[in-house]
Every structure is written in structure tokens, then in C-alpha cells.
Amino acid sequence: MKIAVFGAGGRMGSRIVDEALRRGHDVTAAVRHPENYTKTHEHLKVAKADLFNSQDVETAAFNQDAVVVSYSPTNGAPASTLTEVVVPIVNGLKQAHVKRLIIVGGAGSLEVSPGVQLVDTPDFPAEYKAVSLAHREALKLYQKEKDLDWTFACPSAEIMPGERTGKFRTDTKLLVDANGKSHISMEDFAIGIIDEIENPMHIREVFTIGY
């Protein structure tokens, strides 16, 4: 397949690129500063793209089978940028006539019990609250989108660089292991993302990947 990954230079995006290449897909790394992007592979090409610009999104997404957006506010960008990129992303994909979109969301948007999202629980860490609320607002915008086959993929509560085990679960609500911990490695999360592209199970749904 042809897969474009926006945010390909980031911690999560780079692992999604690696996983897609490992499986033989043709990958377009869509990054804001291609001059700083150093990964090379015979099935990899690099495109300059700003997620805030629908024309850039369209150009990078053109002729792709699926688009992954792994964007997180860095370098002092406000959390609200998570919602600001939704319209240019959606418009850009429509202009490119690409329907399949996977968004890397936040664990805060996952339900822990019916109608209660993790971000609304009393012990939710204050330092992650603004980004989690922005992810939730972005999700609300995607949920209004009827023309794209979007999927909002949320990691577990803890996601860190780690092992690629291939052993994990997926669900539509927060996953916890036998010890009550909600966690996933970035490497296994990337597997779950590419699995969903190859074998779509969560069209216009939120889902999560965890141990």
C-alpha cells in the first residue's frame, strides 16, 4: 500500500514509518522540515508538508491509500493546535480524494466506564489535561465527518519507547493489564496502527492499543 505519515519525524511517527516499511509498504514521510529528516529507504520518499495548510496536506496525501496523522504540539505550540489542524487535514484529504485517515489521539479520550472518559477522572494528571482536552475536541470534529473513513487511534495511558513484541490487545475503551496498569510501547502501538490500515476494524470509531 501507499501510506503517508504526517509527523514522520516525531517519536511516534518515526516508528509508524518503520513499521510500514518493515511490511513492504511505500511510505511518504510528510514533515515540515525535510532538510532535517535523515531516514532513507528504497520505499520511502519525503514530502514537505505543513498540517495547517490544506494545500500541503493535499499534495502529500495525493495518490495515497491511507494517511496517518501523528501530530503533537511541540516547541511551545499550544494544545489548541490539535483542533486547529483538523479542518486543513480533512479538506486536504478530500481535495486529494483520499478517504482513509488514521489519527493518533490521546488516552484521555478513552472511556473508563460508560460515558466517563479518562480525562474526566479525578486522578488524571494535571500536566496532560490541556492536550487531552484538545484531543477530545479534535475527536468531536472528526466525529462530524461523514465522507472520510477516519479512525481515532488512542494509546494506553502510558506510552514509551520499548520493545516490539506484537503481543497486545485492542478495544474501544481504556485497556489495563492484570496489575491495573494501562501501558503500551511505541513500537507495539505502531504495529496496531499498520494492522488497522491493512485490515480496517474501526472505521469512524475510537480504538486503543494496550497490553
GROMACS .gro file of C-alpha atoms in nm:
model
  211
    1MET     CA    1   0.000   0.000   0.000
    2LYS     CA    2   0.094   0.366  -0.026
    3ILE     CA    3   0.088   0.532   0.317
    4ALA     CA    4   0.162   0.895   0.401
    5VAL     CA    5   0.268   0.968   0.759
    6PHE     CA    6   0.239   1.327   0.881
    7GLY     CA    7   0.467   1.391   1.177
    8ALA     CA    8   0.705   1.123   1.046
    9GLY     CA    9   0.999   1.282   1.228
   10GLY     CA   10   0.840   1.251   1.572
   11ARG     CA   11   0.888   0.974   1.827
   12MET     CA   12   0.562   0.802   1.734
   13GLY     CA   13   0.554   0.896   1.367
   14SER     CA   14   0.904   0.759   1.306
   15ARG     CA   15   0.804   0.422   1.449
   16ILE     CA   16   0.491   0.412   1.232
   17VAL     CA   17   0.713   0.479   0.927
   18ASP     CA   18   0.949   0.198   1.036
   19GLU     CA   19   0.664  -0.048   1.082
   20ALA     CA   20   0.509   0.033   0.744
   21LEU     CA   21   0.846  -0.005   0.570
   22ARG     CA   22   0.913  -0.332   0.754
   23ARG     CA   23   0.595  -0.469   0.593
   24GLY     CA   24   0.690  -0.358   0.244
   25HIS     CA   25   0.459  -0.058   0.205
   26ASP     CA   26   0.556   0.255   0.011
   27VAL     CA   27   0.577   0.538   0.262
   28THR     CA   28   0.572   0.914   0.222
   29ALA     CA   29   0.720   1.091   0.524
   30ALA     CA   30   0.534   1.423   0.539
   31VAL     CA   31   0.739   1.661   0.751
   32ARG     CA   32   0.760   2.035   0.799
   33HIS     CA   33   1.140   2.043   0.767
   34PRO     CA   34   1.256   1.779   0.516
   35GLU     CA   35   1.611   1.911   0.541
   36ASN     CA   36   1.623   1.774   0.898
   37TYR     CA   37   1.476   1.433   0.807
   38THR     CA   38   1.756   1.178   0.771
   39LYS     CA   39   1.587   0.839   0.730
   40THR     CA   40   1.645   0.674   0.391
   41HIS     CA   41   1.488   0.361   0.240
   42GLU     CA   42   1.413   0.244  -0.113
   43HIS     CA   43   1.038   0.252  -0.036
   44LEU     CA   44   1.049   0.591   0.139
   45LYS     CA   45   1.005   0.937  -0.006
   46VAL     CA   46   0.995   1.266   0.180
   47ALA     CA   47   0.742   1.545   0.129
   48LYS     CA   48   0.746   1.894   0.277
   49ALA     CA   49   0.411   1.945   0.444
   50ASP     CA   50   0.258   2.179   0.697
   51LEU     CA   51  -0.054   2.030   0.859
   52PHE     CA   52  -0.201   2.380   0.895
   53ASN     CA   53  -0.209   2.417   0.516
   54SER     CA   54  -0.472   2.213   0.330
   55GLN     CA   55  -0.281   2.251   0.002
   56ASP     CA   56   0.026   2.092   0.163
   57VAL     CA   57  -0.190   1.813   0.302
   58GLU     CA   58  -0.345   1.754  -0.038
   59THR     CA   59  -0.005   1.739  -0.212
   60ALA     CA   60   0.144   1.491   0.038
   61ALA     CA   61  -0.174   1.280   0.050
   62PHE     CA   62  -0.223   1.264  -0.326
   63ASN     CA   63  -0.232   0.909  -0.467
   64GLN     CA   64  -0.200   0.750  -0.119
   65ASP     CA   65  -0.412   0.459   0.004
   66ALA     CA   66  -0.408   0.584   0.362
   67VAL     CA   67  -0.288   0.880   0.565
   68VAL     CA   68  -0.165   0.870   0.925
   69VAL     CA   69  -0.153   1.191   1.128
   70SER     CA   70   0.080   1.172   1.427
   71TYR     CA   71   0.081   1.530   1.546
   72SER     CA   72   0.155   1.657   1.894
   73PRO     CA   73   0.216   2.017   1.999
   74THR     CA   74   0.590   2.071   2.046
   75ASN     CA   75   0.830   2.364   2.071
   76GLY     CA   76   0.583   2.568   2.271
   77ALA     CA   77   0.285   2.518   2.038
   78PRO     CA   78  -0.043   2.545   2.231
   79ALA     CA   79  -0.261   2.237   2.285
   80SER     CA   80  -0.534   2.405   2.079
   81THR     CA   81  -0.331   2.338   1.763
   82LEU     CA   82  -0.457   1.978   1.786
   83THR     CA   83  -0.801   2.107   1.692
   84GLU     CA   84  -0.676   2.373   1.452
   85VAL     CA   85  -0.521   2.114   1.219
   86VAL     CA   86  -0.845   1.917   1.179
   87VAL     CA   87  -1.001   2.135   0.908
   88PRO     CA   88  -0.689   2.155   0.686
   89ILE     CA   89  -0.638   1.778   0.729
   90VAL     CA   90  -0.996   1.695   0.635
   91ASN     CA   91  -1.006   1.943   0.345
   92GLY     CA   92  -0.666   1.833   0.217
   93LEU     CA   93  -0.766   1.466   0.210
   94LYS     CA   94  -1.091   1.544   0.032
   95GLN     CA   95  -0.906   1.753  -0.226
   96ALA     CA   96  -0.667   1.460  -0.279
   97HIS     CA   97  -0.959   1.213  -0.299
   98VAL     CA   98  -0.815   1.001  -0.018
   99LYS     CA   99  -1.072   0.856   0.223
  100ARG     CA  100  -0.866   0.657   0.474
  101LEU     CA  101  -0.733   0.855   0.769
  102ILE     CA  102  -0.579   0.733   1.096
  103ILE     CA  103  -0.533   0.996   1.367
  104VAL     CA  104  -0.307   0.930   1.665
  105GLY     CA  105  -0.519   1.059   1.953
  106GLY     CA  106  -0.477   1.069   2.328
  107ALA     CA  107  -0.567   0.821   2.601
  108GLY     CA  108  -0.776   1.089   2.774
  109SER     CA  109  -1.047   1.045   2.509
  110LEU     CA  110  -1.099   0.679   2.603
  111GLU     CA  111  -1.390   0.572   2.820
  112VAL     CA  112  -1.309   0.407   3.151
  113SER     CA  113  -1.676   0.335   3.219
  114PRO     CA  114  -1.989   0.410   3.014
  115GLY     CA  115  -1.999   0.783   2.943
  116VAL     CA  116  -1.689   0.864   3.152
  117GLN     CA  117  -1.365   0.948   2.970
  118LEU     CA  118  -1.025   0.910   3.130
  119VAL     CA  119  -0.956   1.286   3.113
  120ASP     CA  120  -1.259   1.347   3.338
  121THR     CA  121  -1.147   1.111   3.616
  122PRO     CA  122  -1.031   1.271   3.946
  123ASP     CA  123  -0.672   1.139   3.934
  124PHE     CA  124  -0.598   1.245   3.577
  125PRO     CA  125  -0.254   1.417   3.575
  126ALA     CA  126  -0.290   1.795   3.552
  127GLU     CA  127   0.010   1.832   3.320
  128TYR     CA  128  -0.160   1.624   3.049
  129LYS     CA  129  -0.504   1.777   3.083
  130ALA     CA  130  -0.481   2.058   2.825
  131VAL     CA  131  -0.351   1.828   2.550
  132SER     CA  132  -0.606   1.558   2.638
  133LEU     CA  133  -0.896   1.804   2.626
  134ALA     CA  134  -0.769   1.934   2.290
  135HIS     CA  135  -0.752   1.578   2.155
  136ARG     CA  136  -1.112   1.530   2.269
  137GLU     CA  137  -1.223   1.849   2.091
  138ALA     CA  138  -1.046   1.730   1.777
  139LEU     CA  139  -1.225   1.396   1.804
  140LYS     CA  140  -1.561   1.575   1.818
  141LEU     CA  141  -1.475   1.744   1.488
  142TYR     CA  142  -1.373   1.416   1.324
  143GLN     CA  143  -1.695   1.255   1.451
  144LYS     CA  144  -1.893   1.502   1.240
  145GLU     CA  145  -1.704   1.388   0.930
  146LYS     CA  146  -1.915   1.155   0.716
  147ASP     CA  147  -1.710   1.143   0.394
  148LEU     CA  148  -1.378   1.017   0.528
  149ASP     CA  149  -1.307   0.669   0.665
  150TRP     CA  150  -1.134   0.803   0.976
  151THR     CA  151  -1.010   0.611   1.279
  152PHE     CA  152  -0.904   0.779   1.604
  153ALA     CA  153  -0.631   0.556   1.750
  154CYS     CA  154  -0.553   0.623   2.116
  155PRO     CA  155  -0.255   0.483   2.302
  156SER     CA  156  -0.284   0.344   2.652
  157ALA     CA  157  -0.240   0.584   2.944
  158GLU     CA  158   0.136   0.526   2.938
  159ILE     CA  159   0.324   0.503   2.608
  160MET     CA  160   0.703   0.490   2.598
  161PRO     CA  161   0.978   0.370   2.365
  162GLY     CA  162   1.024  -0.001   2.426
  163GLU     CA  163   1.004  -0.346   2.274
  164ARG     CA  164   0.830  -0.457   1.957
  165THR     CA  165   0.656  -0.769   2.089
  166GLY     CA  166   0.350  -0.792   1.864
  167LYS     CA  167   0.155  -0.909   2.170
  168PHE     CA  168  -0.116  -0.661   2.266
  169ARG     CA  169  -0.491  -0.614   2.272
  170THR     CA  170  -0.723  -0.366   2.106
  171ASP     CA  171  -1.052  -0.230   2.238
  172THR     CA  172  -1.275   0.076   2.219
  173LYS     CA  173  -1.226   0.161   2.590
  174LEU     CA  174  -0.917   0.202   2.809
  175LEU     CA  175  -0.721  -0.122   2.847
  176VAL     CA  176  -0.547  -0.219   3.169
  177ASP     CA  177  -0.331  -0.523   3.239
  178ALA     CA  178  -0.365  -0.773   3.526
  179ASN     CA  179  -0.194  -0.525   3.760
  180GLY     CA  180  -0.430  -0.243   3.669
  181LYS     CA  181  -0.169  -0.064   3.460
  182SER     CA  182  -0.257   0.090   3.123
  183HIS     CA  183   0.052   0.086   2.902
  184ILE     CA  184   0.191   0.012   2.555
  185SER     CA  185   0.529   0.050   2.385
  186MET     CA  186   0.554   0.291   2.094
  187GLU     CA  187   0.679   0.001   1.882
  188ASP     CA  188   0.370  -0.213   1.951
  189PHE     CA  189   0.140   0.088   1.909
  190ALA     CA  190   0.290   0.131   1.561
  191ILE     CA  191   0.207  -0.233   1.482
  192GLY     CA  192  -0.154  -0.170   1.584
  193ILE     CA  193  -0.173   0.135   1.357
  194ILE     CA  194  -0.047  -0.052   1.049
  195ASP     CA  195  -0.270  -0.351   1.135
  196GLU     CA  196  -0.569  -0.115   1.126
  197ILE     CA  197  -0.461   0.020   0.785
  198GLU     CA  198  -0.416  -0.329   0.639
  199ASN     CA  199  -0.731  -0.471   0.797
  200PRO     CA  200  -0.973  -0.192   0.894
  201MET     CA  201  -1.177  -0.279   1.203
  202HIS     CA  202  -1.259   0.065   1.342
  203ILE     CA  203  -1.392   0.287   1.064
  204ARG     CA  204  -1.528   0.612   1.217
  205GLU     CA  205  -1.450   0.482   1.564
  206VAL     CA  206  -1.216   0.540   1.854
  207PHE     CA  207  -0.999   0.245   1.946
  208THR     CA  208  -0.697   0.178   2.165
  209ILE     CA  209  -0.395  -0.049   2.174
  210GLY     CA  210  -0.264  -0.182   2.505
  211TYR     CA  211  -0.130  -0.479   2.699
   0.00000   0.00000   0.00000
